[in-house]
Every structure is written in C-alpha cells, then in structure tokens.
Amino acid sequence: MIAGLVGKTHVGKSTFFSSATLAPAKIGKVPFTTIEPNRGVASIRVKCACTELGVKDEPRNSVCVNGTRWVPVELVDVAGLVPDAHKGRGLGNKFLDDLRQADGFIHVIDAAGCTDANGNPCEPGARDPLDDVRFLEYEVTMWMLAILKKDWDKIVKGVTQLKQDPVALLAERLAGLMVTRKHILGVIKSVGELGKRVDQWSEADLKLFVDGVRKASKPMVIAANKIDLPSAEANIARLRDEFKDVPVIPCSAEAELALRLAEKKGVISYMPGDGGFKVIKGDALNDKQKEGLKRIGDLLEKWGSTGVQEAVEAVYIKQLKEIPVFPVEDSNKFTDHQGRVLPDVFLVPEGTTARGLAYRIHTDLGEGFLYAINARSGQKIGEDHALKARDIIKIVSAKGLKG
C-alpha cells in the first residue's frame, strides 16, 4: 500500500517526506516547490518474532534492531493544493491525479496557523488549521465527484435499462481511485439516505456518497506540523476535539530531519520515534548546532517525539489496518529454503487469508494452495483462515513451491 503526503503549500510536506525517508526532495519557501511527486521509502516499527522465539534472525526485506523490525513502506509527496484545485487552479487536477494510487493520506498541516489559504506566510495564529483540514477534504471529495459524474448517465442507464448491478458499475467507475466494492457497499449500508435506487439519488445524495467513499478508501492521519511554535499547542487540542475519528499527531518535521541527518553523520545516536537522543561527537558541533540540538531536546521532552515516525505508522497501522506476517518454508526452524531465519516480514491488510498471503508471495503458491501451517502452534490451517498480526506461516502448494 502507498501513503500520500497531502496538504496545502508551504506547510512542511517535503521536509516531512525527507525526514521520514531521507530521500532527496526539493525544499523551499515558495508555493509549488514540488511539481512532480517525490517517491521514497520510510519504515514502520514491528515487534520481531525473533525475541520470543529466542533465535537470531537474518532479515532480507527489512532490518531488525534489538528486536524491532523496521519494515519498508512507500510514501509519495505531491505538490501542495490550493483552494479550487479540483477546478484546475494551481495545476490542481494534475496534483490530485498524482494521488489516485494512494491508499491513505498523511495530511500535513501548519498547526501554528502561520500560512494562509494559498500557502503564503502570515502571522502565527492568523490562519485556523481546522479550515485547512476541511478545505482538503472538500477538494478531494469534489475531485472524486467530478470523476463519478462523467459517466453518471451511463451508470443510471445500466441500472434502469440493462438491469446491471449498481455496485458493480460504481466500483468499475471508481476503480482507478483504489475504491473497491467493499468500500461502496459499506458506505451505502451506513448512510440511510442512500438506501433508495441509485437512479433516484439527488445531487446531495451523490455528494454524500462520494464523501463517504473518500473517507473509506482514503483514510487520513493529520500530521500537525510546526509544534515548535507557541500557537500550535492550543490548535492541536482543537483539532482533536473537531476530528475525533482521525488521528492527530503533533509533529516537527524540521526537528526530525535535523536529528536524522545528525545521526547519519554519526554525531548523535538516535532512532526515529525515540523521545530523546545522545550526543556522541560533541566536539564536532559548533555553538549554533549545540543550541539547535538543545532546542530539539526541549521539544522532545515536551511532546515525547517529533511525531514523524508516529504519523507514518498511524496511517499504515491504525488507518489502513496493515498487520505484519512472517512467511517461512521450514516451520520448525523458521527458515526459508536458504536457511535464513525469519527472512521476511510482509505487511498485509487485516483479514488477509492464508491463501491471500500465498498469492502475495507468488502467484503459483496461490493457485496451487493446499494448506498452510501456523509455525508457532504447528496447526494446519485452511485457505480461508484469517491471519493475525505477527503470525509465522508456512504455505504448502500443489505446484511444488513453498513460502
């Protein structure tokens, strides 16, 4: 799955992206610094099975540090949005199109309220960050609505004249936005006004439907950035009160980037998400750098972390509901065919079945699936068995491949 970094211009999205991935991204103080989307790899923390099993793992697709597995995930940072982006303002349609393949959003906002609606600097506190959240939700909803309405007459004709399944028609039209039949059924079931026939939906019904589909198919985390500014704290409390169903994570992307770069140079010891750091090469720092690290230390003491790692993990784990699963070939030794212990960990959607995991590993495994084995218990499980977080699974296939 892919998480998209979204938000208006000049709120720190590219800094957030760089701090989470250490990938090169152009950072600037003018709107539309980012034109083409930046893609990079961040990581989320998973408790590795090696500790409880008492084995030394040999990771292949991730890294294990003291029993914590750092599992790679993809982030895409697109250019900032401006009001009426869905109408094409500020190259908005292109930027929105870059989000088609995103499964969830990290909405980076200026929690201090020091950038106006168009991303220009203003006095701290002059802009209400709650309006920025509402603005982005509106722009994405209106963009998705326009896509649906392009073929609305065709959908109505299919339902009324050809007696086609309305859910199938809606899913087909919205498939390019990563919208599934499950999303559509869930929205129609939960919103009473949509119980009538699709051809009887009003304009208000259509917007209600699309808004629900947006929430279901593009779940969001709010990264409340710029917590180093005094006006941010009260706004974060207001954001949490207003958007109770959305995780609001206090963030300082600048502090995280400074820590990651200092750690990369060997100046400090720091792991993303930590509540502190240790200076190991103090002599290499000048007075300005020392003062900068002191300010970051004070910020960490107040907020617990920079929030960047927590925001990435929140979108994948809380919102997209991804769970880690360890596939192995030898269920007794927990190894692959080369003898590597717990070589891989896959992130799969909650509810993924044993056969679904088999397909994720290799198409032949899925097609020839016979059964799977829970390596912890030795129990044989069938194709429809729903996997749990941190399961260690062996797949047995009729085609001779093993996971």
Coordinates of C-alpha atoms in Angstrom, one line a residue:
M1 CA 0.0 0.0 0.0
I2 CA 1.0 3.6 -0.6
A3 CA 0.5 6.6 1.7
G4 CA 0.3 10.0 0.1
L5 CA 1.5 13.2 1.7
V6 CA -1.1 15.9 1.1
G7 CA -1.8 19.4 2.2
K8 CA -1.6 23.0 1.0
T9 CA 1.7 24.6 0.0
H10 CA 4.4 25.7 2.4
V11 CA 3.3 23.6 5.4
G12 CA 6.4 21.4 5.5
K13 CA 5.3 18.4 3.4
S14 CA 8.6 18.0 1.6
T15 CA 10.5 18.4 4.9
F16 CA 8.3 15.7 6.4
F17 CA 9.0 13.5 3.4
S18 CA 12.7 14.0 3.6
S19 CA 12.8 13.4 7.3
A20 CA 10.8 10.2 7.0
T21 CA 12.7 8.8 4.1
L22 CA 16.0 10.7 3.8
A23 CA 15.3 10.7 0.1
P24 CA 16.2 13.9 -1.8
A25 CA 13.3 16.3 -2.1
K26 CA 13.4 19.9 -3.1
I27 CA 12.6 22.0 0.0
G28 CA 11.7 25.7 -0.4
K29 CA 9.6 28.5 1.0
V30 CA 7.5 29.3 -2.1
P31 CA 4.3 27.6 -3.3
F32 CA 4.6 24.7 -5.8
T33 CA 8.2 23.9 -4.9
T34 CA 7.2 20.3 -5.5
I35 CA 5.8 19.8 -9.1
E36 CA 6.4 16.2 -9.8
P37 CA 5.6 13.8 -7.0
N38 CA 8.5 12.6 -4.9
R39 CA 8.5 8.9 -4.0
G40 CA 10.5 7.3 -1.2
V41 CA 10.7 4.6 1.3
A42 CA 10.0 5.0 5.0
S43 CA 9.8 2.3 7.7
I44 CA 7.4 1.3 10.4
R45 CA 8.3 -0.5 13.6
V46 CA 7.1 -4.1 14.2
K47 CA 8.0 -6.2 17.2
C48 CA 10.1 -9.0 15.7
A49 CA 9.3 -12.6 16.4
C50 CA 12.9 -13.4 17.0
T51 CA 12.9 -12.3 20.6
E52 CA 10.1 -14.5 21.8
L53 CA 11.4 -17.4 19.8
G54 CA 14.9 -17.0 21.1
V55 CA 16.5 -17.1 17.6
K56 CA 18.9 -14.8 15.7
D57 CA 17.0 -13.6 12.7
E58 CA 18.5 -12.9 9.3
P59 CA 16.3 -10.2 7.7
R60 CA 16.2 -9.9 3.9
N61 CA 13.4 -7.4 3.2
S62 CA 13.7 -5.3 6.4
V63 CA 16.1 -4.6 9.3
C64 CA 16.0 -5.8 12.8
V65 CA 17.5 -3.7 15.6
N66 CA 17.3 -5.0 19.2
G67 CA 14.1 -7.0 18.5
T68 CA 12.4 -4.2 16.5
R69 CA 11.8 -4.9 12.8
W70 CA 11.9 -1.8 10.6
V71 CA 9.6 -2.7 7.7
P72 CA 9.7 -0.6 4.5
V73 CA 6.7 1.3 3.3
E74 CA 6.2 3.7 0.4
L75 CA 5.4 7.4 0.6
V76 CA 4.6 9.8 -2.2
D77 CA 4.8 13.5 -1.7
V78 CA 2.8 15.5 -4.2
A79 CA 2.7 19.3 -4.7
G80 CA 0.6 21.4 -2.4
L81 CA -3.1 22.1 -3.1
V82 CA -4.7 25.4 -3.2
P83 CA -8.4 26.3 -2.9
D84 CA -10.4 25.2 -6.1
A85 CA -7.7 22.8 -7.0
H86 CA -10.5 20.4 -8.3
K87 CA -11.3 23.1 -10.9
G88 CA -7.7 23.2 -12.1
R89 CA -6.4 26.1 -10.1
G90 CA -2.7 25.8 -9.3
L91 CA -2.4 22.8 -11.6
G92 CA -4.7 21.2 -9.1
N93 CA -6.1 18.4 -11.3
K94 CA -2.6 17.1 -12.0
F95 CA -1.7 17.1 -8.4
L96 CA -5.0 15.3 -7.5
D97 CA -4.3 12.8 -10.2
D98 CA -1.0 12.0 -8.6
L99 CA -3.0 10.8 -5.5
R100 CA -5.0 8.2 -7.5
Q101 CA -2.9 5.3 -6.3
A102 CA -2.6 6.4 -2.7
D103 CA -4.4 4.1 -0.3
G104 CA -4.3 6.6 2.6
F105 CA -3.3 10.2 3.3
I106 CA -0.9 11.8 5.8
H107 CA -2.3 15.4 5.8
V108 CA 0.5 17.7 6.8
I109 CA -0.9 20.9 8.2
D110 CA 0.5 24.1 9.7
A111 CA -0.7 23.7 13.3
A112 CA 0.7 27.1 14.2
G113 CA -1.6 28.8 11.7
C114 CA 1.2 30.8 10.0
T115 CA 0.4 30.1 6.4
D116 CA -2.7 31.5 4.7
A117 CA -5.1 29.5 2.4
N118 CA -2.8 29.8 -0.5
G119 CA 0.3 28.8 1.4
N120 CA 1.8 32.3 1.8
P121 CA 3.4 33.2 5.2
C122 CA 1.2 35.1 7.7
E123 CA 1.4 35.9 11.4
P124 CA 1.3 32.8 13.6
G125 CA -2.2 32.1 14.7
A126 CA -3.8 34.2 11.9
R127 CA -5.0 31.1 10.0
D128 CA -7.2 28.4 11.5
P129 CA -5.7 25.0 10.8
L130 CA -9.2 23.4 11.1
D131 CA -10.1 25.2 7.9
D132 CA -7.1 23.6 6.2
V133 CA -8.4 20.1 7.0
R134 CA -11.9 21.0 5.8
F135 CA -10.5 22.5 2.6
L136 CA -8.5 19.5 1.7
E137 CA -11.4 17.1 2.4
Y138 CA -13.7 19.3 0.2
E139 CA -11.2 19.4 -2.7
V140 CA -10.7 15.6 -2.8
T141 CA -14.4 15.0 -2.5
M142 CA -15.2 17.4 -5.3
W143 CA -12.5 15.8 -7.5
M144 CA -13.8 12.3 -6.9
L145 CA -17.4 13.5 -7.5
A146 CA -16.4 15.0 -10.9
I147 CA -14.9 11.7 -11.9
L148 CA -18.0 9.8 -11.0
K149 CA -20.4 12.3 -12.7
K150 CA -18.6 11.9 -16.0
D151 CA -20.3 8.6 -16.5
W152 CA -23.3 9.0 -14.3
D153 CA -25.8 8.8 -17.2
K154 CA -24.2 5.6 -18.3
I155 CA -24.5 4.2 -14.8
V156 CA -28.1 5.1 -14.5
K157 CA -28.9 3.6 -17.9
G158 CA -27.1 0.4 -16.9
V159 CA -29.2 0.1 -13.7
T160 CA -32.6 1.1 -15.2
Q161 CA -32.5 -0.3 -18.7
L162 CA -29.9 -3.1 -18.6
K163 CA -30.7 -4.2 -15.0
Q164 CA -27.0 -4.2 -14.2
D165 CA -25.6 -4.3 -10.6
P166 CA -25.3 -0.7 -9.5
V167 CA -22.5 -1.5 -7.0
A168 CA -20.5 -3.2 -9.8
L169 CA -21.0 -0.2 -12.1
L170 CA -19.9 2.2 -9.3
A171 CA -16.9 0.1 -8.5
E172 CA -15.8 -0.1 -12.1
R173 CA -16.0 3.7 -12.5
L174 CA -14.1 4.4 -9.3
A175 CA -11.5 1.5 -9.6
G176 CA -8.8 3.9 -10.7
L177 CA -9.1 5.7 -7.4
M178 CA -8.4 2.5 -5.4
V179 CA -12.1 2.3 -4.5
T180 CA -13.4 -1.3 -4.0
R181 CA -16.8 -2.9 -4.0
K182 CA -16.3 -3.3 -0.2
H183 CA -15.9 0.4 0.2
I184 CA -19.0 1.1 -1.8
L185 CA -21.2 -1.4 0.0
G186 CA -20.0 -0.1 3.4
V187 CA -20.9 3.4 2.5
I188 CA -24.4 2.6 1.1
K189 CA -25.1 0.4 4.2
S190 CA -24.0 3.0 6.7
V191 CA -25.8 6.0 5.1
G192 CA -29.5 5.6 5.3
E193 CA -30.3 8.3 2.7
L194 CA -28.5 6.1 0.1
G195 CA -30.9 3.1 0.5
K196 CA -33.0 4.1 -2.4
R197 CA -32.2 3.2 -6.0
V198 CA -29.1 4.7 -7.5
D199 CA -31.1 6.3 -10.3
Q200 CA -33.1 8.2 -7.7
W201 CA -30.1 9.7 -6.0
S202 CA -30.1 13.5 -5.9
E203 CA -27.1 15.8 -6.3
A204 CA -26.9 15.9 -2.5
D205 CA -27.0 12.1 -2.3
L206 CA -24.2 11.8 -4.8
K207 CA -22.0 14.1 -2.8
L208 CA -22.9 12.3 0.4
F209 CA -21.9 9.0 -1.2
V210 CA -18.6 10.3 -2.6
D211 CA -17.7 11.9 0.7
G212 CA -18.3 8.5 2.4
V213 CA -16.2 6.8 -0.2
R214 CA -13.4 9.2 0.2
K215 CA -13.3 8.6 4.0
A216 CA -13.4 4.8 3.5
S217 CA -11.0 4.5 0.6
K218 CA -8.5 7.2 1.5
P219 CA -8.3 7.1 5.4
M220 CA -6.3 10.0 6.8
V221 CA -3.9 10.9 9.6
I222 CA -3.4 14.6 10.4
A223 CA 0.3 15.5 10.9
A224 CA 0.0 18.7 12.9
N225 CA 3.3 20.2 12.0
K226 CA 5.3 23.2 13.4
I227 CA 4.8 22.2 17.1
D228 CA 7.9 24.3 17.9
L229 CA 5.7 27.5 17.6
P230 CA 3.7 28.5 20.6
S231 CA 0.4 28.9 18.7
A232 CA 0.4 25.2 17.7
E233 CA -0.5 23.7 21.1
A234 CA -4.0 25.1 21.5
N235 CA -4.8 24.3 17.9
I236 CA -3.8 20.7 18.3
A237 CA -6.3 20.4 21.1
R238 CA -9.0 21.9 18.9
L239 CA -8.1 19.6 16.0
R240 CA -8.5 16.6 18.3
D241 CA -11.9 17.8 19.5
E242 CA -13.2 18.5 16.0
F243 CA -11.8 15.5 14.1
K244 CA -12.3 12.7 16.7
D245 CA -12.2 9.9 14.1
V246 CA -8.9 11.0 12.7
P247 CA -5.5 10.5 14.5
V248 CA -4.0 13.9 15.1
I249 CA -0.2 13.6 15.6
P250 CA 1.8 16.6 16.8
C251 CA 4.9 16.9 14.5
S252 CA 8.1 18.8 13.9
A253 CA 9.4 17.7 10.6
E254 CA 12.3 20.1 10.8
A255 CA 13.4 18.7 14.1
E256 CA 13.2 15.1 12.8
L257 CA 15.2 16.0 9.7
A258 CA 17.9 17.6 11.8
L259 CA 18.1 14.5 14.0
R260 CA 18.1 12.1 11.1
L261 CA 20.9 14.0 9.4
A262 CA 22.9 14.3 12.6
E263 CA 22.5 10.6 13.2
K264 CA 23.6 9.8 9.6
K265 CA 26.8 11.8 10.2
G266 CA 27.5 9.9 13.4
V267 CA 27.1 13.0 15.6
I268 CA 24.3 11.6 17.7
S269 CA 22.7 8.3 18.5
Y270 CA 19.0 8.4 17.6
M271 CA 16.3 6.1 16.3
P272 CA 13.1 7.6 14.6
G273 CA 10.3 7.8 17.1
D274 CA 12.6 8.0 20.1
G275 CA 11.8 10.5 22.8
G276 CA 15.5 11.6 23.1
F277 CA 19.0 11.3 21.6
K278 CA 22.5 11.0 22.7
V279 CA 25.3 13.2 21.5
I280 CA 28.4 11.1 20.7
K281 CA 30.6 13.6 18.9
G282 CA 30.1 16.9 20.8
D283 CA 33.4 18.2 19.6
A284 CA 32.2 18.1 16.0
L285 CA 29.4 20.6 16.8
N286 CA 29.7 24.4 16.7
D287 CA 27.8 26.6 19.2
K288 CA 24.8 27.1 16.8
Q289 CA 24.5 23.4 16.3
K290 CA 24.7 22.7 20.0
E291 CA 22.0 25.3 20.7
G292 CA 19.8 23.7 17.9
L293 CA 20.1 20.3 19.4
K294 CA 19.2 21.7 22.9
R295 CA 16.0 23.2 21.5
I296 CA 15.2 19.9 19.9
G297 CA 15.9 18.1 23.1
D298 CA 13.5 20.5 24.9
L299 CA 10.8 19.9 22.2
L300 CA 11.2 16.1 22.6
E301 CA 10.9 16.4 26.4
K302 CA 7.6 18.3 25.9
W303 CA 6.0 16.3 23.2
G304 CA 7.6 12.9 23.6
S305 CA 8.9 12.7 20.0
T306 CA 9.0 14.7 16.8
G307 CA 5.8 12.8 15.7
V308 CA 7.0 12.0 12.1
Q309 CA 7.5 8.3 12.8
E310 CA 4.3 8.1 14.7
A311 CA 2.4 9.7 11.8
V312 CA 3.7 7.2 9.2
E313 CA 2.9 4.3 11.5
A314 CA -0.6 5.7 12.3
V315 CA -1.6 5.7 8.6
Y316 CA -0.4 2.2 7.9
I317 CA -1.4 0.5 11.1
K318 CA -4.4 2.5 12.5
Q319 CA -6.0 3.7 9.3
L320 CA -5.0 1.2 6.6
K321 CA -5.0 -1.6 9.2
E322 CA -1.9 -3.4 8.0
I323 CA -0.6 -6.3 10.0
P324 CA 2.9 -8.0 9.9
V325 CA 3.1 -11.6 8.9
F326 CA 6.3 -13.7 8.7
P327 CA 6.3 -16.3 5.9
V328 CA 8.8 -19.3 6.3
E329 CA 9.5 -22.5 4.4
D330 CA 10.6 -24.6 7.4
S331 CA 8.0 -24.3 10.1
N332 CA 10.3 -26.0 12.7
K333 CA 13.4 -23.9 12.2
F334 CA 11.5 -20.7 11.0
T335 CA 13.8 -20.5 7.9
D336 CA 13.5 -20.1 4.1
H337 CA 15.0 -22.5 1.6
Q338 CA 18.4 -21.0 2.1
G339 CA 18.3 -21.5 5.8
R340 CA 17.8 -17.8 6.7
V341 CA 15.8 -17.4 10.0
L342 CA 12.7 -15.2 9.7
P343 CA 14.0 -13.7 6.5
D344 CA 10.9 -11.7 5.5
V345 CA 8.0 -9.8 7.0
F346 CA 5.1 -8.8 4.9
L347 CA 2.5 -6.1 5.7
V348 CA -0.9 -7.3 4.7
P349 CA -4.4 -5.9 5.2
E350 CA -6.2 -7.1 8.3
G351 CA -8.4 -10.0 7.4
T352 CA -6.0 -11.4 4.8
T353 CA -6.4 -15.2 4.4
A354 CA -3.7 -17.8 4.3
R355 CA -4.4 -18.2 0.5
G356 CA -4.2 -14.4 0.2
L357 CA -0.7 -14.5 1.7
A358 CA 0.2 -17.3 -0.7
Y359 CA -0.7 -15.1 -3.7
R360 CA 1.2 -12.2 -2.1
I361 CA 4.4 -14.4 -2.0
H362 CA 4.0 -15.9 -5.5
T363 CA 1.1 -16.4 -7.9
D364 CA 1.9 -20.1 -8.2
L365 CA 1.7 -20.5 -4.5
G366 CA -1.8 -19.1 -4.5
E367 CA -3.0 -21.1 -7.5
G368 CA -1.7 -24.4 -6.1
F369 CA -2.5 -23.7 -2.4
L370 CA -3.2 -26.8 -0.4
Y371 CA -2.9 -25.7 3.2
A372 CA -0.8 -23.6 5.5
I373 CA 0.9 -24.2 8.8
N374 CA 1.0 -21.9 11.8
A375 CA 4.6 -22.3 12.7
R376 CA 4.1 -21.4 16.3
S377 CA 1.5 -24.0 17.1
G378 CA 2.1 -26.5 14.3
Q379 CA -1.6 -26.3 13.4
K380 CA -2.7 -26.9 9.8
I381 CA -4.9 -24.1 8.6
G382 CA -7.1 -23.7 5.5
E383 CA -7.3 -21.2 2.7
D384 CA -9.9 -19.0 4.3
H385 CA -8.2 -18.8 7.7
A386 CA -7.7 -15.1 8.6
L387 CA -4.2 -14.3 9.6
K388 CA -3.3 -12.5 12.8
A389 CA -0.6 -9.9 13.4
R390 CA 2.9 -11.5 13.7
D391 CA 1.8 -14.9 12.6
I392 CA 4.6 -17.1 11.3
I393 CA 3.2 -19.0 8.3
K394 CA 4.3 -21.9 6.1
I395 CA 2.5 -22.3 2.8
V396 CA 2.2 -25.7 1.1
S397 CA 1.4 -25.7 -2.6
A398 CA 0.5 -28.4 -5.1
K399 CA 2.8 -26.7 -7.6
G400 CA 5.8 -27.5 -5.5
L401 CA 6.6 -24.0 -4.3
K402 CA 6.8 -23.3 -0.6
G403 CA 6.7 -19.9 1.2

